[in-house]
PDB file of C-alpha atoms in Angstrom:
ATOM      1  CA  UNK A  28      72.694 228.637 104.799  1.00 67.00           C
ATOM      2  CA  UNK A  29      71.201 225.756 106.353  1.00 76.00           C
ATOM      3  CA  UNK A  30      67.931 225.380 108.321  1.00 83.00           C
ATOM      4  CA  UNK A  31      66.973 222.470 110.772  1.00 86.00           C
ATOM      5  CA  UNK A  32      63.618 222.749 112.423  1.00 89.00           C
ATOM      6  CA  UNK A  33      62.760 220.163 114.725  1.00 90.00           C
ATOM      7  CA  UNK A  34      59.840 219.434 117.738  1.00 90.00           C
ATOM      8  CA  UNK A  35      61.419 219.105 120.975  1.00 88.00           C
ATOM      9  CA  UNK A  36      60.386 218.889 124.374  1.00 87.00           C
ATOM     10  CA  UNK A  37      62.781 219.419 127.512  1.00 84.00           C
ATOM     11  CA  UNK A  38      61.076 218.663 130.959  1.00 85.00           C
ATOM     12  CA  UNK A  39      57.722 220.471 130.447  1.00 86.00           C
ATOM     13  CA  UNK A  40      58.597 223.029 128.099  1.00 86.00           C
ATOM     14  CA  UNK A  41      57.370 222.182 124.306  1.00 89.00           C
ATOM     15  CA  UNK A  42      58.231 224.070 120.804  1.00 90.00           C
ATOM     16  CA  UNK A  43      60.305 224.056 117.821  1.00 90.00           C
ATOM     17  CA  UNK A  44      63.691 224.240 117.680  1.00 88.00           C
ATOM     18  CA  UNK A  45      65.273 226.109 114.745  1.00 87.00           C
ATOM     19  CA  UNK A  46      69.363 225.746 113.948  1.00 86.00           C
ATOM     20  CA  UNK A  47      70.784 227.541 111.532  1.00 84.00           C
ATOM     21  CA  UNK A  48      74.068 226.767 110.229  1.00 80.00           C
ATOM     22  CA  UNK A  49      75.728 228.956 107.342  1.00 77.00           C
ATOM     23  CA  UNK A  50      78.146 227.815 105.381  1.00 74.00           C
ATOM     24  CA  UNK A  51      80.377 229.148 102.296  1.00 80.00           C
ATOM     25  CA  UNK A  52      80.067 228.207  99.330  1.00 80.00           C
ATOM     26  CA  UNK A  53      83.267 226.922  98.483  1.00 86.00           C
ATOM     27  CA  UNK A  54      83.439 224.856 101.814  1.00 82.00           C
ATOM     28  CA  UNK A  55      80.380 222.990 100.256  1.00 80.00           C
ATOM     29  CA  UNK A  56      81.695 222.636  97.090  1.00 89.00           C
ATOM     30  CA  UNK A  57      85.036 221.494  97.779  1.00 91.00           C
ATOM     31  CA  UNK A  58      83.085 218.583 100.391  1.00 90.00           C
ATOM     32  CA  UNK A  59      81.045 217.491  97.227  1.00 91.00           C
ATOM     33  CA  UNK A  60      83.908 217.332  95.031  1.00 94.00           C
ATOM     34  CA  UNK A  61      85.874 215.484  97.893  1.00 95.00           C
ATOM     35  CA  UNK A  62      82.918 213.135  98.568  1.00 94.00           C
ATOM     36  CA  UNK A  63      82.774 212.484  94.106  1.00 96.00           C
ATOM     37  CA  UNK A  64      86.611 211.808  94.403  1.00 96.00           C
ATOM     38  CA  UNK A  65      86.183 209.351  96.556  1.00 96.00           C
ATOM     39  CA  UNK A  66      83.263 207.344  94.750  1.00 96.00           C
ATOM     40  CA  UNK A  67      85.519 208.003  91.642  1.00 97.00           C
ATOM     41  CA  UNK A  68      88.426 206.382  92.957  1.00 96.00           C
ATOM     42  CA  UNK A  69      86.505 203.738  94.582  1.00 96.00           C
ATOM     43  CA  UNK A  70      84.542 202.926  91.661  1.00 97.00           C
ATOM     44  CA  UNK A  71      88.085 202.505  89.645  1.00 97.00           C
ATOM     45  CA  UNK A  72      89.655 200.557  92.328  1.00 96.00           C
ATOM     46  CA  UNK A  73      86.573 198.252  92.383  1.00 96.00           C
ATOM     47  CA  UNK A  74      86.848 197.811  88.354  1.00 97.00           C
ATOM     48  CA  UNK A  75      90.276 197.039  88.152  1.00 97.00           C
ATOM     49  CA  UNK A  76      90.066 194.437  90.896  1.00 96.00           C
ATOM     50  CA  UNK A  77      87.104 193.486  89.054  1.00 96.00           C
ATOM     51  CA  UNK A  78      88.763 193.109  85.644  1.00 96.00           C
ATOM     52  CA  UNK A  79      91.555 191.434  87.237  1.00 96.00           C
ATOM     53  CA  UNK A  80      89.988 188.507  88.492  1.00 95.00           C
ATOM     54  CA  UNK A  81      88.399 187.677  85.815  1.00 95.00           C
ATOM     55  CA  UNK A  82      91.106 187.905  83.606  1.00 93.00           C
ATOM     56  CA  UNK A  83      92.592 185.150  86.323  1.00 93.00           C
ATOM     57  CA  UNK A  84      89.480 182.903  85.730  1.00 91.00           C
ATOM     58  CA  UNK A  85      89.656 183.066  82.305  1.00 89.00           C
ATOM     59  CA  UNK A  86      93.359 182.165  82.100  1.00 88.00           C
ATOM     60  CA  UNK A  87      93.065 179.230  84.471  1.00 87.00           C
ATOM     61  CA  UNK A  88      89.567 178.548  82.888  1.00 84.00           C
ATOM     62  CA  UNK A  89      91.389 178.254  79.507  1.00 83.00           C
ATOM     63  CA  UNK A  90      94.801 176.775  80.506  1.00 83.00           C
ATOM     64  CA  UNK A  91      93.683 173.093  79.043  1.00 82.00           C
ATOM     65  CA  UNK A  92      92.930 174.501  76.162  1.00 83.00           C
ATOM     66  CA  UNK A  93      95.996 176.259  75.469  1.00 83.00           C
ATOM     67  CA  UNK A  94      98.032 172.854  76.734  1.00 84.00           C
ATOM     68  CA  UNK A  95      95.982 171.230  73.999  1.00 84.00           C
ATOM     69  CA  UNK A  96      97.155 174.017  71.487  1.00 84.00           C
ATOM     70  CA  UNK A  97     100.435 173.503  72.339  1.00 85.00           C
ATOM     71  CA  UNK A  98     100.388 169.421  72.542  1.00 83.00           C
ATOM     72  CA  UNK A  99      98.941 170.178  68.564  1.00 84.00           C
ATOM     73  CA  UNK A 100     101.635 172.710  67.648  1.00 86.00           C
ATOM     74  CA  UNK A 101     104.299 170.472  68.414  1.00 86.00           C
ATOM     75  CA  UNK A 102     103.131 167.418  66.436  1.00 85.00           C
ATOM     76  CA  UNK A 103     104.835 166.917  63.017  1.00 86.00           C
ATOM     77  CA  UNK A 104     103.284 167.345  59.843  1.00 82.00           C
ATOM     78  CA  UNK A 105     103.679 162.992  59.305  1.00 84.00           C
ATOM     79  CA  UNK A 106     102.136 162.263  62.725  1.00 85.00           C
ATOM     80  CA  UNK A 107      98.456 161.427  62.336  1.00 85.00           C
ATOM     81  CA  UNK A 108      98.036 159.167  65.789  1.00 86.00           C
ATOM     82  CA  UNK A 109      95.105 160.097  67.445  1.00 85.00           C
ATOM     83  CA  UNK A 110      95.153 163.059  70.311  1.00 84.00           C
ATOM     84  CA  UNK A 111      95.572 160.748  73.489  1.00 83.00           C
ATOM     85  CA  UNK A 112      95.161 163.499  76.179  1.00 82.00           C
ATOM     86  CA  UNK A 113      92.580 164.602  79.001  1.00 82.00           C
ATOM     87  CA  UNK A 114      90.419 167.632  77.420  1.00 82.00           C
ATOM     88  CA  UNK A 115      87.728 169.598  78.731  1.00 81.00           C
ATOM     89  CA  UNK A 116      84.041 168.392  77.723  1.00 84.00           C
ATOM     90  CA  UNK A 117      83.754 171.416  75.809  1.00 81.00           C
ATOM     91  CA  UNK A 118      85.927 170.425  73.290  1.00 84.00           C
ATOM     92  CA  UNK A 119      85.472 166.583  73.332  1.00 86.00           C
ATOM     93  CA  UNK A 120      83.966 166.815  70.439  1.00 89.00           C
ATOM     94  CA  UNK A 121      86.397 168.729  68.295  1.00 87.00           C
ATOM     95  CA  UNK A 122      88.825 166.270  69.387  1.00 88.00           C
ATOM     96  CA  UNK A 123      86.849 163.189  68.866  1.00 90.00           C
ATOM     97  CA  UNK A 124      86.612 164.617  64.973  1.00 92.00           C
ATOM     98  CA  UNK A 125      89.995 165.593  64.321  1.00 88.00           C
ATOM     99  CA  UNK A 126      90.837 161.628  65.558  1.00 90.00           C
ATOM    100  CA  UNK A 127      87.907 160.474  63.281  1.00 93.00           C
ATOM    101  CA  UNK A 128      89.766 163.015  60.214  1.00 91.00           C
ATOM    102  CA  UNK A 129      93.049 162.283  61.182  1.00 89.00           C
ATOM    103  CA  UNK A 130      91.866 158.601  60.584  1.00 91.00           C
ATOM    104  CA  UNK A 131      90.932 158.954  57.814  1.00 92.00           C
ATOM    105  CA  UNK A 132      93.882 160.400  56.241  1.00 91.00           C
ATOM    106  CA  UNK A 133      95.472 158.088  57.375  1.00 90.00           C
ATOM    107  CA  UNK A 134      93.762 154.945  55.343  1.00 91.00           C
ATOM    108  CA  UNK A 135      93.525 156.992  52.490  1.00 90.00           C
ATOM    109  CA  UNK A 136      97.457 157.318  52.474  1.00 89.00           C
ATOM    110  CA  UNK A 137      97.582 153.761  53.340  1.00 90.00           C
ATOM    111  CA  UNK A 138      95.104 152.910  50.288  1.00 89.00           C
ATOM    112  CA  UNK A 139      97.268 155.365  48.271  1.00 86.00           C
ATOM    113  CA  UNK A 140     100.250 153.650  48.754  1.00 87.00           C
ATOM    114  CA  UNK A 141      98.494 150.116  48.789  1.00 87.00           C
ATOM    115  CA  UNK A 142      97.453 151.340  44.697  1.00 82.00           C
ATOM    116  CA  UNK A 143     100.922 152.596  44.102  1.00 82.00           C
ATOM    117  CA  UNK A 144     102.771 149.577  44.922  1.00 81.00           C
ATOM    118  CA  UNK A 145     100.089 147.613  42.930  1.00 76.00           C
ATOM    119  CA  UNK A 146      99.876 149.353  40.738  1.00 73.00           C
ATOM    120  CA  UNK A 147     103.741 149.572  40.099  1.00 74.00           C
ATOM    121  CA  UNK A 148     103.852 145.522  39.935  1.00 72.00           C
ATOM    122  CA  UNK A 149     101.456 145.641  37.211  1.00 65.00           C
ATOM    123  CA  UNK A 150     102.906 147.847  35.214  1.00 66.00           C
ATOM    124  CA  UNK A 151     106.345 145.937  35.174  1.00 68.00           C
ATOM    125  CA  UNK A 152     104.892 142.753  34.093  1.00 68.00           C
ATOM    126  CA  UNK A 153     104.062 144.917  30.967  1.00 66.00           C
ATOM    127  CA  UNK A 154     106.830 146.719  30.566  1.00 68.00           C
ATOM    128  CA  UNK A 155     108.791 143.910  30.464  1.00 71.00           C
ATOM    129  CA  UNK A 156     106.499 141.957  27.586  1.00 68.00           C
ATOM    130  CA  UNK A 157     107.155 144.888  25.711  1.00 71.00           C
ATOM    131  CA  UNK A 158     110.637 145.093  26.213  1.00 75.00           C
ATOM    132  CA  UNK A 159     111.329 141.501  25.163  1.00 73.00           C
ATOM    133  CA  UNK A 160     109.510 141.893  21.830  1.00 73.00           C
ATOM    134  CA  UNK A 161     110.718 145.289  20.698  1.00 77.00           C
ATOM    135  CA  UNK A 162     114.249 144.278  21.366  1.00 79.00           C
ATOM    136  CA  UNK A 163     114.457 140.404  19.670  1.00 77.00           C
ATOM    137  CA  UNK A 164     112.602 143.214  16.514  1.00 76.00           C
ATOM    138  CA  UNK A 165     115.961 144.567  15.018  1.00 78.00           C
ATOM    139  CA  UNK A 166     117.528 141.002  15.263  1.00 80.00           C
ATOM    140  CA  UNK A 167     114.965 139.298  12.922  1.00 78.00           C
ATOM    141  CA  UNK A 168     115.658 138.796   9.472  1.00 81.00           C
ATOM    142  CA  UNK A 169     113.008 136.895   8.220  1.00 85.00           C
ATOM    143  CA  UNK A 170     109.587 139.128   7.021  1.00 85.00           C
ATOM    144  CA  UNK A 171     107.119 136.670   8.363  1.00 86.00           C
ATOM    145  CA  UNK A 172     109.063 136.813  11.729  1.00 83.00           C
ATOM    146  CA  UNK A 173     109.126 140.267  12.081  1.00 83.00           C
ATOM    147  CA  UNK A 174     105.881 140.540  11.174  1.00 86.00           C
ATOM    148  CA  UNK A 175     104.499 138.396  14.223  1.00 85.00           C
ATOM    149  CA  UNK A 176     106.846 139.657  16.525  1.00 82.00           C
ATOM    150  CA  UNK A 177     105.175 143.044  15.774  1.00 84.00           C
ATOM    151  CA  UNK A 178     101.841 141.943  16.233  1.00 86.00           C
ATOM    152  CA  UNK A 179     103.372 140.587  19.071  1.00 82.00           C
ATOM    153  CA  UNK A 180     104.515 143.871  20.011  1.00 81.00           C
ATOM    154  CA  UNK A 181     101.656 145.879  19.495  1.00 84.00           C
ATOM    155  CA  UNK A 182      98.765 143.155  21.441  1.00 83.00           C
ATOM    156  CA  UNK A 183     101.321 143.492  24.851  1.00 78.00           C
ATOM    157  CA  UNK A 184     101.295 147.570  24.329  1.00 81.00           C
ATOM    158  CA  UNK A 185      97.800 147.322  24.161  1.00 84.00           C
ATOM    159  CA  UNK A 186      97.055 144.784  27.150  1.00 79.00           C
ATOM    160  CA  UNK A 187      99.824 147.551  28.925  1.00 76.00           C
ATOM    161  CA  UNK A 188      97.288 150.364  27.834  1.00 77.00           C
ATOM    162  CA  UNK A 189      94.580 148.707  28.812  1.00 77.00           C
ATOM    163  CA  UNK A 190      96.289 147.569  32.990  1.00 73.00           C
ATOM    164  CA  UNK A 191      97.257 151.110  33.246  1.00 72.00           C
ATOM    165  CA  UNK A 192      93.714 152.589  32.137  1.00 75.00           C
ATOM    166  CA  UNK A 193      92.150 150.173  34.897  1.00 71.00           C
ATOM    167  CA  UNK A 194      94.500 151.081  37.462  1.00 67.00           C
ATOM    168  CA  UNK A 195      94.042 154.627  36.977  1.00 67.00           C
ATOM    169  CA  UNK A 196      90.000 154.240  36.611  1.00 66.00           C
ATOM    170  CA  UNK A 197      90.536 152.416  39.807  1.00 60.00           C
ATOM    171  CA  UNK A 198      91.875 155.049  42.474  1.00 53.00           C
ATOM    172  CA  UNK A 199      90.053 158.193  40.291  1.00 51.00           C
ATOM    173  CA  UNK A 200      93.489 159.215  38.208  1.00 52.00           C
ATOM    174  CA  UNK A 201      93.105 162.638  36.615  1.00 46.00           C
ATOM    175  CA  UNK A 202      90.572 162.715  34.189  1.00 44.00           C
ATOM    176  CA  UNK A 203      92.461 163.579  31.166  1.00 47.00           C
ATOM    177  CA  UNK A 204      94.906 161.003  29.634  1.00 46.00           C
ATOM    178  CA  UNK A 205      98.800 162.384  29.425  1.00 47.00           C
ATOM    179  CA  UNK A 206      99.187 163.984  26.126  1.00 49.00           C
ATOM    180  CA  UNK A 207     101.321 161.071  23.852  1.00 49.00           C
ATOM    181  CA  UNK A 208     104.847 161.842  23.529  1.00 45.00           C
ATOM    182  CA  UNK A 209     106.639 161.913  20.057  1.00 45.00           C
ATOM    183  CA  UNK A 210     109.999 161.042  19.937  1.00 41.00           C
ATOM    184  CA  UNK A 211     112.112 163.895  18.079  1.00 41.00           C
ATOM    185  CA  UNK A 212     113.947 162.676  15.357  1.00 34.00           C
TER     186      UNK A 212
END
């Protein structure tokens, strides 16, 4: 049961007027849980449309950056140019220092391979003044010839040991020498 009282005044009559309204129970009840339905449902409607648009902003939001992703995923392995597309500012700078690392790599291959061609002319000039000695060796006869072509032999494997120790001290070879081979007899 429900009581209104108000003050009310009709032409020159003045008082209270009382309504009284009953109600059952489960009328009441069933409006609330109506009324909480409602808000429930509105409240979910509300977050999904919520949840939805920002799920839009954050795909269009991140759409350059997953174009850049994908520009990177289909470079090869051998391709080191620098990344020559528009980017967000955000990630400028991640860009600008994969260029500067991808530069990088690149010289040091370039120096790598500058060494191992160098390095590979120097160590034929070498070869080859070992070769000639060792091979006019079983040909000689004479004791005093053989004996300065084998000094001759062993001063061009040493100026060869000594090219190939410079070369590798040059471009940081591994630190420990290859273990000498003996031939098996």
């Amino acid at each position: 049961m429900q009581r209104m009282i108000e003050d009310c005044t009709i032409g020159n009559l003045a008082g209270e007027t009382v309504v009284t309204v009953r109600r059952r129970i489960s009328d009441s009840q069933a409006f609330a849980c109506e009324l909480a339905l409602r808000a429930f449902a509105n409240v979910a409607g509300l977050r999904v449309a919520l949840a939805l648009v920002i799920w839009l902003g954050v795909q269009i939001d991140l759409s350059p950056l997953n174009d850049l992703q994908a520009a990177i995923q289909q470079r090869s392995p051998d391709d080191l140019a620098r990344i020559r597309r528009p980017v967000p500012k955000e990630v400028a700078g991640v860009v600008s220092t994969l260029n500067r690392l991808f530069g990088q790599v690149r010289d040091n291959i370039e120096a790598d391979q500058t060494f191992i061609s160098d390095a590979a002319h120097q160590l034929r000039n070498p070869a080859a003044a070992l070769l000639a000695p060792a091979e006019t060796l079983t040909n000689v006869k004479n004791e005093a010839d053989r004996a300065a072509r084998q000094t001759e032999l062993i001063s061009a494997a040493r100026t060869s040991a000594r090219l190939a120790t410079r070369s590798c001290n040059s471009n940081a070879c591994a630190t420990e020498p290859p273990a000498p081979r003996h031939a098996s007899t």
